[in-house]
Amino acid sequence: EAQVTQNPRYLITVTGKKLTVTCSQNMNHEYMSWYRQDPGLGLRQIYYSMNVEVTDKGDVPEGYKVSRKEKRNFPLILESPSPNQTSLYFCASSLSATPTYEQYFGPGTRLTVT
Amino acid sequence: GENVEQHPSTLSVQEGDSAVIKCTYSDSASNYFPWYKQELGKRPQLIIDIRSNVGEKKDQRIAVTLNKTAKHFSLHITETQPEDSAVYFCAASNDYKLSFGAGTTVTVRA
């Protein structure tokens, strides 16, 4: 089954404790990205990747890191989480190397930082 | 960077009536305009999209219009049904980034 998976789905952590949210797609998609969703703000792009080893900042990259060592995986790293990073996070992938085609979203990861 | 504004933030319509959501964008380089629907507790899913070389596109009860000169685009849902109740997001993309509007919560009253 073609899909985007994220793990974990729910995470409660404390300020400053490094964490990684994994994202994997099995559709051989070129473009992958991370979004955070907050009430009243919609979906905001954190980082995107157009190909292996090619990543760039989205609109809200502060406090986050990513890597794209393999085509299928695009982990999101929070080196020192803070309460303002409490949010719902979505990973997405797209067939093309640009975001000008349908984005397939993962199921979401709800993160709470206390 | 791109700034996408979406209105209204909430919309309540009687079943069978039409719903219209409007968005504006700021970056003249944007060339792709998708609309996503997100049901409660679910992931966003694409419902329709339009490219900059097209002025209008229709898919059954859903249509999207684009005015590149004015930098605005709209989603039209006709003959609304209870299953149309959801949050709808517009978005605009250049060849690198995808920027979303803040969303419209649509409620269809029976």
Short mmCIF file of C-alpha atoms in Angstrom, two decimals:
data_model
loop_
_atom_site.label_atom_id
_atom_site.label_comp_id
_atom_site.label_asym_id
_atom_site.label_seq_id
_atom_site.Cartn_x
_atom_site.Cartn_y
_atom_site.Cartn_z
CA GLU A 1 0.00 0.00 0.00
CA ALA A 2 1.32 3.41 -1.03
CA GLN A 3 1.67 5.54 2.06
CA VAL A 4 3.51 8.05 4.20
CA THR A 5 4.19 6.89 7.75
CA GLN A 6 5.22 8.89 10.80
CA ASN A 7 6.39 7.78 14.21
CA PRO A 8 5.54 8.34 16.93
CA ARG A 9 1.92 9.40 16.52
CA TYR A 10 1.78 10.97 19.97
CA LEU A 11 4.64 12.26 22.10
CA ILE A 12 4.80 14.09 25.40
CA THR A 13 8.25 15.31 26.36
CA VAL A 14 10.00 17.88 28.51
CA THR A 15 11.81 21.04 27.57
CA GLY A 16 15.33 20.45 26.28
CA LYS A 17 15.12 16.71 25.70
CA LYS A 18 16.18 15.97 22.11
CA LEU A 19 13.69 14.07 20.00
CA THR A 20 13.28 12.77 16.47
CA VAL A 21 10.07 12.24 14.54
CA THR A 22 10.53 9.81 11.68
CA CYS A 23 8.87 10.04 8.28
CA SER A 24 9.01 7.42 5.57
CA GLN A 25 7.32 7.06 2.18
CA ASN A 26 7.22 4.03 -0.11
CA MET A 27 6.17 5.80 -3.32
CA ASN A 28 9.63 6.78 -4.60
CA HIS A 29 8.65 10.43 -4.23
CA GLU A 30 11.22 13.15 -4.83
CA TYR A 31 9.85 16.01 -2.73
CA MET A 32 9.32 15.68 1.01
CA SER A 33 8.42 18.30 3.58
CA TRP A 34 7.42 18.90 7.17
CA TYR A 35 4.54 21.11 8.32
CA ARG A 36 3.23 22.14 11.67
CA GLN A 37 -0.46 22.83 12.20
CA ASP A 38 -1.63 25.24 14.87
CA PRO A 39 -5.18 26.57 15.45
CA GLY A 40 -5.86 29.68 13.41
CA LEU A 41 -2.53 29.47 11.60
CA GLY A 42 -3.13 26.66 9.15
CA LEU A 43 -0.25 24.54 7.93
CA ARG A 44 3.18 26.13 7.98
CA GLN A 45 6.11 24.59 6.18
CA ILE A 46 9.15 23.89 8.38
CA TYR A 47 11.65 22.32 5.98
CA TYR A 48 11.52 20.73 2.58
CA SER A 49 13.73 18.46 0.48
CA MET A 50 13.75 18.27 -3.30
CA ASN A 51 16.07 15.26 -3.45
CA VAL A 52 18.55 13.21 -1.46
CA GLU A 53 21.01 15.46 0.39
CA VAL A 54 19.09 18.58 -0.74
CA THR A 55 17.16 20.33 2.02
CA ASP A 56 16.06 23.92 2.57
CA LYS A 57 14.18 26.07 5.05
CA GLY A 58 10.47 26.63 4.87
CA ASP A 59 8.65 29.45 6.60
CA VAL A 60 9.22 28.39 10.24
CA PRO A 61 12.55 26.50 10.47
CA GLU A 62 13.81 27.86 13.80
CA GLY A 63 14.41 25.12 16.36
CA TYR A 64 14.23 22.26 13.86
CA LYS A 65 16.67 20.20 11.82
CA VAL A 66 16.16 17.68 9.05
CA SER A 67 18.21 15.29 6.97
CA ARG A 68 17.62 13.39 3.72
CA LYS A 69 20.20 10.64 3.52
CA GLU A 70 17.86 8.25 1.75
CA LYS A 71 15.09 9.03 -0.68
CA ARG A 72 12.37 7.40 1.41
CA ASN A 73 13.19 8.91 4.82
CA PHE A 74 12.99 12.49 6.06
CA PRO A 75 13.32 12.72 9.86
CA LEU A 76 12.51 15.88 11.82
CA ILE A 77 14.85 16.60 14.71
CA LEU A 78 14.18 18.90 17.65
CA GLU A 79 17.53 19.36 19.37
CA SER A 80 16.17 21.27 22.37
CA PRO A 81 12.35 21.30 22.31
CA SER A 82 10.50 24.20 23.89
CA PRO A 83 6.80 24.59 24.81
CA ASN A 84 6.16 26.77 21.74
CA GLN A 85 6.92 23.71 19.61
CA THR A 86 3.84 21.97 20.98
CA SER A 87 1.89 21.32 17.81
CA LEU A 88 0.51 18.80 15.33
CA TYR A 89 3.19 17.85 12.81
CA PHE A 90 2.62 16.45 9.33
CA CYS A 91 5.14 14.98 6.94
CA ALA A 92 4.22 14.99 3.25
CA SER A 93 5.68 13.75 0.00
CA SER A 94 5.13 14.51 -3.66
CA LEU A 95 6.06 12.68 -6.85
CA SER A 96 7.77 15.64 -8.47
CA ALA A 97 10.95 17.32 -7.24
CA THR A 98 8.86 20.48 -6.79
CA PRO A 99 5.74 21.01 -4.66
CA THR A 100 3.60 21.62 -7.74
CA TYR A 101 1.87 18.27 -7.53
CA GLU A 102 -0.33 16.56 -4.97
CA GLN A 103 1.13 16.34 -1.49
CA TYR A 104 0.50 13.01 0.26
CA PHE A 105 0.35 13.61 3.99
CA GLY A 106 1.28 11.26 6.79
CA PRO A 107 -1.15 10.63 9.68
CA GLY A 108 0.35 13.36 11.87
CA THR A 109 2.33 13.46 15.11
CA ARG A 110 0.90 15.29 18.07
CA LEU A 111 3.74 16.68 20.14
CA THR A 112 3.40 18.20 23.59
CA VAL A 113 6.42 19.87 25.22
CA THR A 114 6.04 20.64 28.92
CA GLY B 1 8.13 34.97 0.95
CA GLU B 2 4.63 33.97 -0.08
CA ASN B 3 1.68 35.11 2.02
CA VAL B 4 -1.67 33.39 1.51
CA GLU B 5 -4.78 34.89 3.08
CA GLN B 6 -8.00 32.90 3.28
CA HIS B 7 -11.56 34.06 4.01
CA PRO B 8 -13.84 33.41 5.72
CA SER B 9 -12.41 31.53 8.69
CA THR B 10 -15.76 29.86 9.36
CA LEU B 11 -18.70 29.22 7.06
CA SER B 12 -22.08 27.73 7.90
CA VAL B 13 -24.40 26.78 5.04
CA GLN B 14 -27.72 25.03 4.69
CA GLU B 15 -27.55 21.62 3.03
CA GLY B 16 -28.06 22.04 -0.68
CA ASP B 17 -26.73 25.62 -0.76
CA SER B 18 -23.39 26.71 -2.21
CA ALA B 19 -20.20 27.52 -0.33
CA VAL B 20 -17.47 29.87 -1.52
CA ILE B 21 -14.01 30.29 -0.01
CA LYS B 22 -11.63 32.97 -1.23
CA CYS B 23 -7.85 33.23 -1.08
CA THR B 24 -5.29 35.82 -2.09
CA TYR B 25 -1.56 35.36 -2.57
CA SER B 26 1.36 37.74 -2.76
CA ASP B 27 4.11 36.08 -4.83
CA SER B 28 3.63 36.57 -8.55
CA ALA B 29 5.95 33.58 -9.14
CA SER B 30 3.39 31.18 -7.64
CA ASN B 31 2.13 28.86 -10.34
CA TYR B 32 0.21 26.08 -8.60
CA PHE B 33 -2.85 26.46 -6.38
CA PRO B 34 -4.19 23.36 -4.60
CA TRP B 35 -7.10 23.00 -2.20
CA TYR B 36 -7.01 20.49 0.65
CA LYS B 37 -9.82 19.15 2.81
CA GLN B 38 -9.17 18.01 6.36
CA GLU B 39 -11.83 16.11 8.23
CA LEU B 40 -11.74 16.07 12.01
CA GLY B 41 -8.76 14.08 13.28
CA LYS B 42 -7.60 13.20 9.77
CA ARG B 43 -4.79 14.23 7.48
CA PRO B 44 -5.29 16.86 4.73
CA GLN B 45 -6.23 15.46 1.34
CA LEU B 46 -6.17 17.15 -2.04
CA ILE B 47 -9.61 17.82 -3.51
CA ILE B 48 -8.78 19.98 -6.51
CA ASP B 49 -5.92 22.03 -7.90
CA ILE B 50 -5.33 24.57 -10.63
CA ARG B 51 -2.25 25.78 -12.46
CA SER B 52 -1.43 29.31 -13.47
CA ASN B 53 -2.17 28.77 -17.15
CA VAL B 54 -5.80 27.83 -16.42
CA GLY B 55 -8.59 30.15 -15.28
CA GLU B 56 -11.13 27.63 -14.08
CA LYS B 57 -11.40 23.94 -13.29
CA LYS B 58 -14.36 21.85 -12.26
CA ASP B 59 -14.76 18.39 -10.76
CA GLN B 60 -18.37 17.37 -10.11
CA ARG B 61 -19.68 19.68 -7.34
CA ILE B 62 -16.34 21.42 -6.80
CA ALA B 63 -14.86 24.21 -8.91
CA VAL B 64 -11.88 26.50 -8.57
CA THR B 65 -11.27 29.82 -10.29
CA LEU B 66 -8.00 31.71 -10.59
CA ASN B 67 -7.39 35.37 -11.37
CA LYS B 68 -3.64 35.80 -11.78
CA THR B 69 -3.85 39.52 -12.38
CA ALA B 70 -5.60 40.12 -9.09
CA LYS B 71 -3.72 37.28 -7.37
CA HIS B 72 -6.77 35.58 -5.99
CA PHE B 73 -8.41 32.20 -6.34
CA SER B 74 -11.62 30.71 -5.03
CA LEU B 75 -13.21 27.37 -4.21
CA HIS B 76 -16.87 26.82 -5.01
CA ILE B 77 -18.85 23.88 -3.63
CA THR B 78 -22.36 23.47 -5.00
CA GLU B 79 -25.24 21.43 -3.59
CA THR B 80 -23.47 21.02 -0.26
CA GLN B 81 -23.92 17.79 1.67
CA PRO B 82 -23.22 16.88 5.32
CA GLU B 83 -20.01 15.10 4.27
CA ASP B 84 -18.68 18.43 3.00
CA SER B 85 -18.32 19.58 6.62
CA ALA B 86 -14.56 19.91 7.20
CA VAL B 87 -11.69 22.39 7.27
CA TYR B 88 -10.58 23.56 3.84
CA PHE B 89 -7.12 24.95 3.10
CA CYS B 90 -6.00 26.86 0.05
CA ALA B 91 -2.32 26.92 -0.86
CA ALA B 92 0.05 28.54 -3.31
CA SER B 93 3.32 27.15 -4.59
CA ASN B 94 6.29 28.32 -6.58
CA ASP B 95 8.83 25.69 -7.63
CA TYR B 96 10.25 25.32 -4.14
CA LYS B 97 7.85 26.06 -1.30
CA LEU B 98 4.18 25.49 -0.56
CA SER B 99 2.35 28.07 1.56
CA PHE B 100 -1.09 27.45 3.05
CA GLY B 101 -3.89 29.72 4.11
CA ALA B 102 -5.17 29.60 7.69
CA GLY B 103 -8.15 27.42 6.80
CA THR B 104 -11.93 27.68 6.62
CA THR B 105 -14.16 25.55 8.83
CA VAL B 106 -17.24 24.66 6.81
CA THR B 107 -20.34 23.39 8.58
CA VAL B 108 -23.25 22.07 6.52
CA ARG B 109 -26.54 22.29 8.44
CA ALA B 110 -29.08 19.58 7.76
#
